[in-house]
Tab-separated table of C-alpha atoms in Angstrom:
chain	number	residue	atom	x	y	z
Q	1	MET	CA	-65.573	72.450	302.821
Q	2	ALA	CA	-62.324	73.037	300.929
Q	3	PRO	CA	-60.352	69.826	300.130
Q	4	THR	CA	-57.338	69.107	302.229
Q	5	PRO	CA	-53.864	70.026	300.740
Q	6	VAL	CA	-52.840	66.378	300.634
Q	7	ILE	CA	-54.518	63.026	299.723
Q	8	ARG	CA	-53.974	59.989	302.027
Q	9	LEU	CA	-54.967	56.781	300.294
Q	10	HIS	CA	-54.503	54.246	303.096
Q	11	ALA	CA	-53.938	54.362	306.903
Q	12	ASP	CA	-50.682	52.320	306.466
Q	13	ASP	CA	-49.181	54.704	303.922
Q	14	SER	CA	-45.894	56.322	304.738
Q	15	VAL	CA	-46.450	58.998	302.083
Q	16	VAL	CA	-49.317	61.316	301.082
Q	17	ILE	CA	-49.960	63.029	297.768
Q	18	ALA	CA	-49.844	66.741	297.184
Q	19	ARG	CA	-53.186	67.910	295.869
Q	20	ALA	CA	-51.490	71.030	294.563
Q	21	ALA	CA	-47.897	72.305	294.900
Q	22	LEU	CA	-46.965	72.737	298.535
Q	23	LEU	CA	-44.594	75.190	299.941
Q	24	PRO	CA	-42.227	74.595	302.925
Q	25	GLY	CA	-44.127	74.774	306.036
Q	26	ALA	CA	-47.420	73.483	304.623
Q	27	GLU	CA	-49.088	70.941	306.952
Q	28	VAL	CA	-49.180	67.399	305.461
Q	29	ALA	CA	-50.168	65.434	308.522
Q	30	GLN	CA	-50.778	66.082	312.215
Q	31	GLY	CA	-47.590	67.516	313.505
Q	32	VAL	CA	-45.786	67.185	310.149
Q	33	ALA	CA	-45.048	70.042	307.805
Q	34	ALA	CA	-43.393	70.031	304.374
Q	35	THR	CA	-39.670	70.805	304.628
Q	36	GLU	CA	-39.293	71.625	301.003
Q	37	ARG	CA	-41.380	72.462	297.992
Q	38	ILE	CA	-43.573	69.499	296.924
Q	39	PRO	CA	-44.779	69.584	293.314
Q	40	ALA	CA	-48.445	68.820	292.583
Q	41	GLY	CA	-49.105	65.138	292.414
Q	42	HIS	CA	-45.811	64.190	294.081
Q	43	LYS	CA	-45.353	62.336	297.373
Q	44	VAL	CA	-44.368	63.773	300.723
Q	45	ALA	CA	-43.241	61.630	303.752
Q	46	VAL	CA	-45.441	61.643	306.807
Q	47	LYS	CA	-43.204	59.367	308.957
Q	48	PRO	CA	-39.568	58.503	309.242
Q	49	ILE	CA	-38.424	56.021	306.588
Q	50	ALA	CA	-35.062	54.229	307.210
Q	51	VAL	CA	-32.750	53.160	304.424
Q	52	GLY	CA	-33.996	49.838	302.910
Q	53	GLU	CA	-37.397	50.249	304.501
Q	54	PRO	CA	-40.514	49.792	302.214
Q	55	VAL	CA	-42.271	52.950	301.118
Q	56	LYS	CA	-46.076	52.428	301.077
Q	57	ARG	CA	-48.929	54.048	298.963
Q	58	TYR	CA	-52.301	52.488	298.548
Q	59	GLY	CA	-51.258	50.317	301.499
Q	60	GLN	CA	-48.888	48.571	299.217
Q	61	ILE	CA	-45.167	48.678	298.626
Q	62	ILE	CA	-44.075	51.090	295.879
Q	63	GLY	CA	-40.285	50.869	296.450
Q	64	PHE	CA	-37.623	51.029	299.123
Q	65	ALA	CA	-35.895	53.974	300.610
Q	66	THR	CA	-32.311	54.397	299.128
Q	67	GLN	CA	-31.503	56.987	301.846
Q	68	ALA	CA	-33.006	57.974	305.139
Q	69	ILE	CA	-36.202	59.980	304.565
Q	70	ALA	CA	-37.544	62.425	307.274
Q	71	PRO	CA	-41.163	63.486	307.730
Q	72	GLY	CA	-42.010	66.359	305.401
Q	73	GLN	CA	-39.404	65.396	302.750
Q	74	HIS	CA	-40.207	65.018	299.104
Q	75	VAL	CA	-40.144	61.279	298.173
Q	76	HIS	CA	-39.180	60.612	294.637
Q	77	VAL	CA	-36.340	59.158	292.421
Q	78	GLN	CA	-33.743	60.806	294.636
Q	79	ASN	CA	-34.534	58.661	297.649
Q	80	ILE	CA	-36.594	55.653	296.604
Q	81	GLY	CA	-35.825	52.626	294.301
Q	82	MET	CA	-36.919	49.243	293.389
Q	83	GLY	CA	-36.358	46.134	295.481
Q	84	GLU	CA	-37.366	42.540	295.948
Q	85	PHE	CA	-40.314	41.543	298.175
Q	86	SER	CA	-42.485	38.459	298.501
Q	87	LYS	CA	-46.068	38.545	297.020
Q	88	ASP	CA	-48.930	36.375	298.187
Q	89	TYR	CA	-50.791	35.379	295.032
Q	90	ALA	CA	-53.535	33.664	297.055
Q	91	TYR	CA	-55.393	32.626	293.962
Q	92	GLY	CA	-59.112	33.345	294.095
Q	93	VAL	CA	-59.392	34.419	297.744
Q	94	ASP	CA	-61.054	37.689	296.758
Q	95	VAL	CA	-63.520	36.189	294.239
Q	96	ARG	CA	-67.040	37.324	294.902
Q	97	PRO	CA	-70.344	36.908	293.132
Q	98	THR	CA	-70.994	39.632	290.660
Q	99	PRO	CA	-74.755	40.197	290.654
Q	100	ASN	CA	-76.186	41.589	287.464
Q	101	PHE	CA	-78.615	44.512	287.406
Q	102	ASP	CA	-82.246	43.496	287.114
Q	103	LEU	CA	-82.882	46.030	284.307
Q	104	PRO	CA	-79.722	45.979	282.092
Q	105	ALA	CA	-78.727	49.282	280.420
Q	106	THR	CA	-79.146	49.643	276.631
Q	107	PHE	CA	-77.480	51.652	273.920
Q	108	GLN	CA	-78.264	52.319	270.271
Q	109	GLY	CA	-76.054	49.799	268.473
Q	110	ILE	CA	-75.656	48.417	264.951
Q	111	ARG	CA	-76.560	44.731	264.874
Q	112	ARG	CA	-74.747	42.771	262.211
Q	113	PRO	CA	-76.243	39.809	260.215
Q	114	ASP	CA	-74.197	37.453	262.421
Q	115	GLY	CA	-75.811	38.884	265.642
Q	116	ARG	CA	-72.771	40.853	266.794
Q	117	VAL	CA	-73.237	44.578	267.732
Q	118	ALA	CA	-71.126	47.442	266.397
Q	119	THR	CA	-70.577	50.872	267.893
Q	120	ARG	CA	-69.220	52.349	264.590
Q	121	ASN	CA	-69.651	51.481	260.899
Q	122	TYR	CA	-66.397	51.771	258.916
Q	123	ILE	CA	-65.046	50.392	255.690
Q	124	GLY	CA	-61.501	49.183	256.345
Q	125	ILE	CA	-58.358	48.961	254.264
Q	126	LEU	CA	-55.772	46.774	255.752
Q	127	THR	CA	-52.221	46.034	254.493
Q	128	SER	CA	-50.166	42.856	254.564
Q	129	VAL	CA	-46.903	44.666	254.500
Q	130	ASN	CA	-45.489	48.253	254.852
Q	131	CYS	CA	-44.805	48.149	251.025
Q	132	SER	CA	-48.567	48.620	250.368
Q	133	ALA	CA	-49.135	51.264	253.088
Q	134	HIS	CA	-48.948	54.229	250.727
Q	135	VAL	CA	-51.350	52.727	248.249
Q	136	ALA	CA	-53.830	52.051	251.061
Q	137	GLY	CA	-53.589	55.676	252.216
Q	138	LEU	CA	-54.311	56.882	248.634
Q	139	VAL	CA	-57.458	54.785	248.544
Q	140	ALA	CA	-58.726	56.192	251.928
Q	141	ASP	CA	-57.892	59.722	250.800
Q	142	VAL	CA	-60.397	59.469	247.949
Q	143	PHE	CA	-63.230	59.208	250.568
Q	144	ARG	CA	-61.821	61.787	253.062
Q	145	LYS	CA	-63.781	64.991	253.669
Q	146	ASN	CA	-61.911	68.079	252.483
Q	147	PRO	CA	-61.444	70.388	255.591
Q	148	PHE	CA	-61.014	73.460	253.444
Q	149	THR	CA	-63.787	73.113	250.831
Q	150	GLY	CA	-66.129	71.012	252.894
Q	151	HIS	CA	-66.598	68.558	250.042
Q	152	ASP	CA	-67.573	65.097	251.576
Q	153	PRO	CA	-67.433	62.027	249.183
Q	154	LEU	CA	-69.568	60.155	251.766
Q	155	ALA	CA	-72.221	62.751	252.085
Q	156	LYS	CA	-74.764	60.419	250.422
Q	157	PHE	CA	-73.944	57.683	252.835
Q	158	PRO	CA	-74.596	59.188	256.366
Q	159	ASN	CA	-74.525	55.833	258.110
Q	160	VAL	CA	-70.897	55.072	257.081
Q	161	ASP	CA	-68.487	56.549	259.560
Q	162	GLY	CA	-65.652	56.586	257.098
Q	163	VAL	CA	-63.059	54.705	254.984
Q	164	VAL	CA	-60.006	54.102	257.077
Q	165	ALA	CA	-56.506	52.766	256.073
Q	166	LEU	CA	-54.713	50.941	258.838
Q	167	THR	CA	-51.077	50.563	257.884
Q	168	HIS	CA	-48.020	49.256	259.630
Q	169	LYS	CA	-44.242	48.982	259.406
Q	170	THR	CA	-43.723	45.323	259.161
Q	171	GLY	CA	-44.859	42.221	257.139
Q	172	CYS	CA	-41.535	41.244	255.752
Q	173	GLY	CA	-37.947	40.791	256.920
Q	174	MET	CA	-39.095	38.555	259.719
Q	175	THR	CA	-36.631	35.924	261.037
Q	176	GLN	CA	-39.091	33.827	263.226
Q	177	LEU	CA	-42.501	32.375	263.076
Q	178	GLU	CA	-43.835	34.093	266.229
Q	179	PRO	CA	-43.632	37.688	264.891
Q	180	LEU	CA	-45.543	36.606	261.764
Q	181	THR	CA	-48.091	34.773	263.868
Q	182	VAL	CA	-48.704	37.735	266.009
Q	183	LEU	CA	-49.109	40.098	263.075
Q	184	ARG	CA	-51.521	37.847	261.350
Q	185	ARG	CA	-53.562	37.389	264.482
Q	186	THR	CA	-53.740	41.212	264.834
Q	187	LEU	CA	-54.734	41.750	261.224
Q	188	GLY	CA	-57.246	38.918	261.460
Q	189	GLY	CA	-58.829	40.484	264.501
Q	190	TYR	CA	-59.278	43.712	262.666
Q	191	ALA	CA	-60.506	41.993	259.427
Q	192	ARG	CA	-63.236	40.428	261.611
Q	193	HIS	CA	-63.985	43.495	263.700
Q	194	VAL	CA	-67.630	44.152	264.206
Q	195	ASN	CA	-67.137	47.895	263.531
Q	196	PHE	CA	-66.104	47.153	259.963
Q	197	SER	CA	-68.957	46.512	257.499
Q	198	HIS	CA	-66.394	45.555	254.697
Q	199	VAL	CA	-62.614	45.143	254.495
Q	200	ILE	CA	-60.122	44.936	251.688
Q	201	ILE	CA	-56.550	43.966	252.228
Q	202	LEU	CA	-53.653	45.227	250.041
Q	203	GLY	CA	-50.366	43.497	249.597
Q	204	LEU	CA	-47.282	44.020	247.430
Q	205	GLY	CA	-46.950	40.420	246.301
Q	206	CYS	CA	-43.452	39.252	247.294
Q	207	GLU	CA	-43.667	39.844	251.153
Q	208	MET	CA	-43.226	37.197	253.792
Q	209	ASN	CA	-46.833	37.808	254.999
Q	210	GLN	CA	-48.431	36.486	251.882
Q	211	ILE	CA	-52.069	37.355	251.671
Q	212	GLY	CA	-53.091	33.798	250.663
Q	213	GLY	CA	-51.309	32.414	253.862
Q	214	PHE	CA	-52.813	35.067	255.972
Q	215	LEU	CA	-56.312	34.401	254.774
Q	216	GLU	CA	-55.869	30.633	255.233
Q	217	GLU	CA	-54.351	30.837	258.676
Q	218	GLN	CA	-56.927	33.245	259.924
Q	219	ARG	CA	-59.853	31.364	258.184
Q	220	LEU	CA	-60.830	34.555	256.264
Q	221	ALA	CA	-61.086	33.014	252.782
Q	222	GLY	CA	-64.246	34.434	251.178
Q	223	ARG	CA	-64.761	37.075	253.895
Q	224	LEU	CA	-62.862	39.961	252.377
Q	225	ARG	CA	-61.406	41.275	249.228
Q	226	SER	CA	-57.662	41.309	248.494
Q	227	LEU	CA	-55.284	42.785	245.991
Q	228	ASP	CA	-51.636	42.431	245.317
Q	229	ILE	CA	-49.962	45.430	243.715
Q	230	GLN	CA	-47.561	43.293	241.557
Q	231	ASP	CA	-50.358	41.070	240.289
Q	232	VAL	CA	-52.725	43.929	239.560
Q	233	GLY	CA	-50.023	45.800	237.558
Q	234	GLY	CA	-48.755	48.588	239.809
Q	235	SER	CA	-49.853	51.322	242.186
Q	236	ARG	CA	-52.329	53.270	239.985
Q	237	LYS	CA	-54.198	50.204	238.963
Q	238	THR	CA	-54.443	48.879	242.501
Q	239	VAL	CA	-55.713	52.323	243.753
Q	240	GLU	CA	-58.403	52.238	240.981
Q	241	LYS	CA	-59.481	48.696	241.776
Q	242	ALA	CA	-59.589	49.353	245.491
Q	243	VAL	CA	-61.558	52.586	245.092
Q	244	ALA	CA	-63.944	50.683	242.791
Q	245	PHE	CA	-64.410	48.051	245.651
Q	246	VAL	CA	-65.285	50.783	248.114
Q	247	HIS	CA	-67.767	52.394	245.691
Q	248	GLU	CA	-69.326	48.931	245.101
Q	249	VAL	CA	-69.989	48.295	248.866
Q	250	LEU	CA	-70.850	51.719	250.068
Q	251	ALA	CA	-74.620	51.301	249.547
Q	252	GLU	CA	-74.673	48.077	251.462
Q	253	SER	CA	-72.532	49.476	254.235
Q	254	ASN	CA	-74.921	52.386	254.480
Q	255	ASN	CA	-77.856	50.087	254.833
Q	256	VAL	CA	-77.862	49.846	258.643
Q	257	LYS	CA	-79.754	51.394	261.467
Q	258	ARG	CA	-79.149	51.716	265.080
Q	259	GLU	CA	-81.459	49.846	267.428
Q	260	PRO	CA	-81.707	49.349	271.211
Q	261	CYS	CA	-79.070	46.715	272.294
Q	262	PRO	CA	-78.151	45.590	275.859
Q	263	ALA	CA	-74.913	46.849	277.321
Q	264	SER	CA	-73.771	43.257	277.521
Q	265	GLU	CA	-72.778	43.672	273.836
Q	266	LEU	CA	-70.086	46.317	274.869
Q	267	MET	CA	-66.405	45.271	275.221
Q	268	VAL	CA	-64.370	48.190	276.484
Q	269	ALA	CA	-60.619	48.397	276.232
Q	270	LEU	CA	-59.085	50.083	279.310
Q	271	GLN	CA	-56.081	52.197	278.602
Q	272	CYS	CA	-53.864	54.843	280.282
Q	273	GLY	CA	-51.095	57.021	278.809
Q	274	GLY	CA	-49.169	59.975	279.981
Q	275	SER	CA	-49.948	58.866	283.608
Q	276	ASP	CA	-49.213	61.163	286.583
Q	277	GLY	CA	-49.423	61.049	290.400
Q	278	TYR	CA	-53.097	61.604	290.267
Q	279	SER	CA	-53.922	58.668	287.789
Q	280	GLY	CA	-54.316	56.183	290.546
Q	281	VAL	CA	-56.426	58.684	292.639
Q	282	SER	CA	-59.003	60.061	290.199
Q	283	ALA	CA	-59.360	58.833	286.589
Q	284	ASN	CA	-58.168	55.263	286.985
Q	285	PRO	CA	-60.472	54.377	289.970
Q	286	ALA	CA	-63.349	56.314	288.392
Q	287	LEU	CA	-62.879	54.198	285.169
Q	288	GLY	CA	-62.720	51.161	287.588
Q	289	ALA	CA	-66.137	52.082	288.984
Q	290	ALA	CA	-67.489	52.408	285.403
Q	291	SER	CA	-65.925	49.101	284.564
Q	292	ASP	CA	-67.625	47.448	287.518
Q	293	LEU	CA	-71.049	48.988	286.362
Q	294	LEU	CA	-70.506	47.624	282.791
Q	295	VAL	CA	-69.697	44.145	284.017
Q	296	ARG	CA	-72.707	44.172	286.296
Q	297	HIS	CA	-74.724	45.037	283.174
Q	298	GLY	CA	-73.268	41.911	281.505
Q	299	GLY	CA	-70.533	43.658	279.464
Q	300	SER	CA	-66.819	43.049	279.166
Q	301	VAL	CA	-63.649	45.040	279.953
Q	302	ILE	CA	-60.078	44.338	278.969
Q	303	LEU	CA	-57.056	45.471	281.042
Q	304	SER	CA	-53.700	45.207	279.398
Q	305	GLU	CA	-50.147	46.618	279.490
Q	306	THR	CA	-48.485	43.738	281.359
Q	307	PRO	CA	-45.279	45.692	282.267
Q	308	GLU	CA	-47.642	48.284	283.909
Q	309	THR	CA	-49.226	45.614	286.042
Q	310	TYR	CA	-45.839	44.285	287.246
Q	311	GLY	CA	-45.624	44.453	291.048
Q	312	ALA	CA	-49.490	44.539	291.433
Q	313	GLU	CA	-50.269	41.305	289.842
Q	314	HIS	CA	-50.753	39.673	293.256
Q	315	LEU	CA	-53.829	41.846	293.701
Q	316	LEU	CA	-55.296	40.542	290.507
Q	317	THR	CA	-54.574	36.869	291.135
Q	318	ARG	CA	-56.591	37.132	294.332
Q	319	ARG	CA	-59.543	37.953	292.008
Q	320	ALA	CA	-58.849	35.127	289.493
Q	321	VAL	CA	-61.778	32.680	289.137
Q	322	SER	CA	-59.468	29.751	289.079
Q	323	PRO	CA	-55.813	28.954	289.943
Q	324	GLU	CA	-55.281	28.293	286.205
Q	325	VAL	CA	-56.338	31.858	285.344
Q	326	GLY	CA	-54.121	33.382	288.069
Q	327	GLU	CA	-51.128	31.221	287.103
Q	328	LYS	CA	-51.462	32.487	283.478
Q	329	LEU	CA	-51.037	36.045	284.752
Q	330	VAL	CA	-47.987	35.101	286.962
Q	331	ALA	CA	-46.449	33.303	283.936
Q	332	LEU	CA	-46.784	36.560	281.906
Q	333	MET	CA	-44.838	38.484	284.585
Q	334	ARG	CA	-42.023	35.853	284.481
Q	335	TRP	CA	-41.897	36.067	280.639
Q	336	TRP	CA	-41.522	39.819	280.817
Q	337	GLU	CA	-38.827	39.613	283.374
Q	338	ASP	CA	-36.850	37.344	281.076
Q	339	TYR	CA	-37.694	39.431	277.985
Q	340	THR	CA	-36.391	42.693	279.508
Q	341	GLN	CA	-33.267	40.860	280.791
Q	342	ARG	CA	-32.501	39.436	277.399
Q	343	ASN	CA	-32.733	42.873	275.883
Q	344	GLY	CA	-30.524	44.506	278.429
Q	345	ALA	CA	-33.368	46.433	280.159
Q	346	GLU	CA	-35.260	46.143	283.446
Q	347	MET	CA	-38.959	46.349	284.419
Q	348	ASP	CA	-38.419	49.591	286.276
Q	349	SER	CA	-37.411	51.193	282.950
Q	350	ASN	CA	-41.178	51.733	282.220
Q	351	PRO	CA	-42.081	54.957	283.898
Q	352	SER	CA	-41.394	57.547	281.236
Q	353	PRO	CA	-39.870	60.997	281.886
Q	354	GLY	CA	-43.374	62.417	281.807
Q	355	ASN	CA	-44.588	59.899	284.265
Q	356	LYS	CA	-41.899	60.908	286.680
Q	357	ALA	CA	-42.392	64.613	286.142
Q	358	GLY	CA	-46.002	63.987	287.078
Q	359	GLY	CA	-45.086	62.290	290.349
Q	360	LEU	CA	-44.707	58.558	289.602
Q	361	THR	CA	-41.414	57.121	290.825
Q	362	THR	CA	-41.336	53.317	290.212
Q	363	ILE	CA	-43.102	50.745	288.133
Q	364	LEU	CA	-44.621	49.341	291.239
Q	365	GLU	CA	-46.302	52.578	292.007
Q	366	LYS	CA	-47.400	53.070	288.335
Q	367	SER	CA	-48.806	49.452	288.245
Q	368	LEU	CA	-50.855	49.896	291.472
Q	369	GLY	CA	-52.492	52.927	290.038
Q	370	ALA	CA	-52.912	51.498	286.483
Q	371	MET	CA	-54.771	48.341	287.647
Q	372	ALA	CA	-57.436	50.448	289.327
Q	373	LYS	CA	-59.002	50.892	285.792
Q	374	ALA	CA	-60.314	47.315	286.079
Q	375	GLY	CA	-62.433	48.029	289.135
Q	376	SER	CA	-63.091	45.251	291.572
Q	377	THR	CA	-64.884	42.408	289.810
Q	378	ASN	CA	-63.478	38.926	289.211
Q	379	LEU	CA	-60.663	38.196	286.709
Q	380	VAL	CA	-62.397	35.632	284.405
Q	381	ASP	CA	-59.619	35.136	281.778
Q	382	VAL	CA	-56.098	35.899	280.672
Q	383	VAL	CA	-55.345	35.970	276.888
Q	384	GLY	CA	-52.380	36.551	274.658
Q	385	TYR	CA	-51.805	39.621	272.493
Q	386	ALA	CA	-54.606	40.207	269.967
Q	387	GLU	CA	-56.335	36.881	270.897
Q	388	PRO	CA	-60.147	36.928	270.859
Q	389	VAL	CA	-61.758	37.885	274.136
Q	390	THR	CA	-64.594	35.474	274.533
Q	391	LYS	CA	-65.742	35.670	278.193
Q	392	LYS	CA	-68.033	38.255	279.754
Q	393	GLY	CA	-66.573	40.292	282.558
Q	394	PHE	CA	-62.982	41.381	283.308
Q	395	THR	CA	-60.187	39.828	281.040
Q	396	PHE	CA	-56.535	40.544	281.177
Q	397	MET	CA	-54.593	40.670	277.741
Q	398	ASP	CA	-50.855	40.482	277.483
Q	399	THR	CA	-49.539	43.557	275.733
Q	400	PRO	CA	-46.539	45.928	276.029
Q	401	GLY	CA	-47.049	49.107	278.017
Q	402	PHE	CA	-46.807	51.345	274.984
Q	403	ASP	CA	-50.374	52.654	274.476
Q	404	PRO	CA	-50.895	52.299	270.711
Q	405	VAL	CA	-49.521	48.830	270.642
Q	406	ALA	CA	-51.575	47.805	273.664
Q	407	ALA	CA	-54.780	49.311	272.297
Q	408	THR	CA	-54.169	47.739	268.893
Q	409	GLY	CA	-54.109	44.330	270.572
Q	410	GLN	CA	-57.249	44.978	272.586
Q	411	VAL	CA	-59.249	46.101	269.501
Q	412	ALA	CA	-57.961	43.101	267.646
Q	413	GLY	CA	-59.380	41.025	270.530
Q	414	GLY	CA	-62.802	42.500	269.891
Q	415	ALA	CA	-63.013	45.758	271.896
Q	416	ASN	CA	-65.632	47.980	270.264
Q	417	LEU	CA	-64.926	51.074	272.500
Q	418	VAL	CA	-61.779	52.303	274.278
Q	419	CYS	CA	-61.521	54.420	277.501
Q	420	PHE	CA	-58.148	56.079	277.899
Q	421	THR	CA	-57.101	57.924	281.061
Q	422	THR	CA	-54.251	60.462	281.000
Q	423	GLY	CA	-52.672	62.882	283.420
Q	424	ARG	CA	-50.101	64.619	281.248
Q	425	GLY	CA	-52.409	64.919	278.231
Q	426	SER	CA	-52.122	62.101	275.718
Q	427	VAL	CA	-53.948	62.550	272.339
Q	428	PHE	CA	-55.161	59.310	270.947
Q	429	GLY	CA	-57.687	57.521	268.751
Q	430	CYS	CA	-58.209	53.908	267.836
Q	431	LYS	CA	-60.299	53.293	264.733
Q	432	PRO	CA	-62.511	51.530	264.119
Q	433	SER	CA	-63.364	51.897	267.837
Q	434	PRO	CA	-64.232	55.207	269.385
Q	435	SER	CA	-61.826	56.422	272.117
Q	436	ILE	CA	-62.985	58.272	275.200
Q	437	LYS	CA	-60.356	60.464	276.957
Q	438	LEU	CA	-60.353	60.831	280.712
Q	439	ALA	CA	-58.343	63.644	282.365
Q	440	THR	CA	-56.961	63.019	285.837
Q	441	ASN	CA	-56.767	66.709	286.880
Q	442	THR	CA	-58.656	69.863	286.170
Q	443	PRO	CA	-55.758	72.170	285.101
Q	444	MET	CA	-54.816	69.763	282.267
Q	445	PHE	CA	-58.473	69.209	281.270
Q	446	ARG	CA	-58.874	72.871	280.912
Q	447	ARG	CA	-55.615	73.275	279.071
Q	448	MET	CA	-56.438	70.484	276.570
Q	449	GLU	CA	-60.265	70.564	276.666
Q	450	ASP	CA	-60.390	70.078	272.847
Q	451	ASP	CA	-58.872	66.642	273.349
Q	452	MET	CA	-60.468	65.519	276.671
Q	453	ASP	CA	-63.954	64.029	277.004
Q	454	VAL	CA	-64.242	63.752	280.844
Q	455	ASN	CA	-62.720	65.709	283.688
Q	456	CYS	CA	-61.988	63.325	286.606
Q	457	GLY	CA	-60.161	66.126	288.404
Q	458	THR	CA	-63.532	66.858	290.066
Q	459	ILE	CA	-62.590	63.990	292.367
Q	460	LEU	CA	-59.393	65.911	293.455
Q	461	ASP	CA	-61.398	69.179	293.634
Q	462	GLY	CA	-63.865	67.686	296.048
Q	463	ASP	CA	-66.811	68.176	293.623
Q	464	GLU	CA	-67.765	64.492	293.259
Q	465	THR	CA	-66.887	61.081	294.546
Q	466	VAL	CA	-65.062	58.261	292.568
Q	467	GLN	CA	-68.401	56.416	292.290
Q	468	GLN	CA	-70.237	59.612	291.008
Q	469	CYS	CA	-67.543	60.154	288.355
Q	470	GLY	CA	-67.665	56.414	287.398
Q	471	GLN	CA	-71.426	56.760	286.937
Q	472	ARG	CA	-70.834	59.785	284.637
Q	473	ILE	CA	-68.237	57.838	282.582
Q	474	PHE	CA	-70.561	54.860	282.298
Q	475	GLU	CA	-73.322	57.038	280.957
Q	476	LEU	CA	-70.959	58.566	278.394
Q	477	ILE	CA	-69.895	55.116	277.327
Q	478	LEU	CA	-73.468	54.290	276.461
Q	479	ARG	CA	-73.854	57.579	274.590
Q	480	VAL	CA	-70.620	57.143	272.642
Q	481	ALA	CA	-71.607	53.558	271.840
Q	482	SER	CA	-74.817	54.941	270.487
Q	483	GLY	CA	-72.954	57.251	268.038
Q	484	GLU	CA	-72.048	60.410	270.015
Q	485	GLN	CA	-68.740	61.652	268.715
Q	486	THR	CA	-65.660	61.737	270.949
Q	487	LYS	CA	-63.053	64.542	270.870
Q	488	SER	CA	-60.522	62.207	269.196
Q	489	GLU	CA	-63.003	61.452	266.472
Q	490	ALA	CA	-63.642	65.086	265.872
Q	491	PHE	CA	-59.948	65.466	265.108
Q	492	ASP	CA	-59.993	62.235	262.988
Q	493	PHE	CA	-57.483	60.428	265.251
Q	494	GLY	CA	-57.327	56.723	265.054
Q	495	ALA	CA	-55.607	55.537	261.821
Q	496	ALA	CA	-51.987	56.513	262.468
Q	497	GLU	CA	-52.217	54.976	265.972
Q	498	PHE	CA	-52.654	51.370	264.556
Q	499	ALA	CA	-49.458	49.642	265.796
Q	500	PRO	CA	-49.197	45.857	265.947
Q	501	TRP	CA	-46.667	44.500	268.420
Q	502	VAL	CA	-43.425	43.901	266.552
Q	503	LEU	CA	-41.426	40.944	267.979
Q	504	GLY	CA	-38.092	39.509	266.949
Q	505	ALA	CA	-35.187	40.683	264.833
Q	506	THR	CA	-35.722	42.445	261.517
Q	507	MET	CA	-33.494	41.209	258.616
């Protein structure tokens, strides 16, 4: 049977979603026809909505009518806006036991000497400051495969996934302690990351983020090699010494093998970017179903992007395992309200032009769809940006909504794999962790098939259920964790996307 032309998500909703573009006269509900053209993924009213009345999608408030809306009208930025409404945080009322499967799933992982399990095996080059970024890039280039000649400097080391330089634009000119602390915590998380066999950090020598202070603060002394360009005697000598270091450790890095490991060793970062009106209908809930499967197999998932959870946080606090965990999440929302106000912005500034073109109208609507990535299991912890994630299950990490910054924090926290949903077509990687791209709709998947790993548009097309798609995603997670290459890895994405959160004024 052909799918209906619109998608109704909840009986209480005052709007439905156009499965494809609707022409005037198309039936959108019993006795209701579209009165104007409705773009694909956009909302159309199915009942009268008075000025100031809440507009509902997912059975939740996504905004308030700024003008009277008649049944059949297009509902978007021209007639809906933000507004205040009370939220019942009801800490823990939806907490339920999460029974583990009797036979946990496994994947082919790389077990490190300390017992942790990696999904990839990179050698990393980190930088303390932007001033050493170019030198770090020169070192990584020595070991890069030539796309024209096919020459591969790592051909004799098949178990090494690559040598990657992760550079950034800060490390000096900082006016406060907090920005330096956040940067060091992020770099420390990468320096310890299980997907790196070895790490070298390069500095200039006079920067605020002194390598010695960084190593001491992050308790990394003796764990990694470091070089300061000024002490070594310039760029050329630093490149030579760093290249020599990589040559020195290549054989040891290559001396690994994959072995069966339980899925409980997986920590998956949940991300979305370039969202559209379908994100909360297909890819996000499908990823949520996969998240639930992973948690039931003993694994961990990390939801982030605090501004893109704003307005939906009351649904997560109900799943918090304790009032303290729920209160941490609410406190983050208050911090972001203050942060945006201090900077002359507002929370509803978040939906991008692309989001709006794809059918999303307010941050409330975007948040309700975004949180679906975390499935339905209990919220076990709330952590700060780039802080280590230590508990099994579903954890929330405070990050901005900007995808590269958010994912950088999640990987610093320990994520050894990333799942990234997109409706408009984001291209993204996140070395040293592989990134799986999930398309919300079939037309975009076909248009950008070289970048997308999973088509979740099958849900919209009526070809499979959310649960079936989630099972397919979960099985791909296991294969990618076992070494199967993702589309972003085939394009060598993942180094330029390293983006620590920059806080405070730059001097």
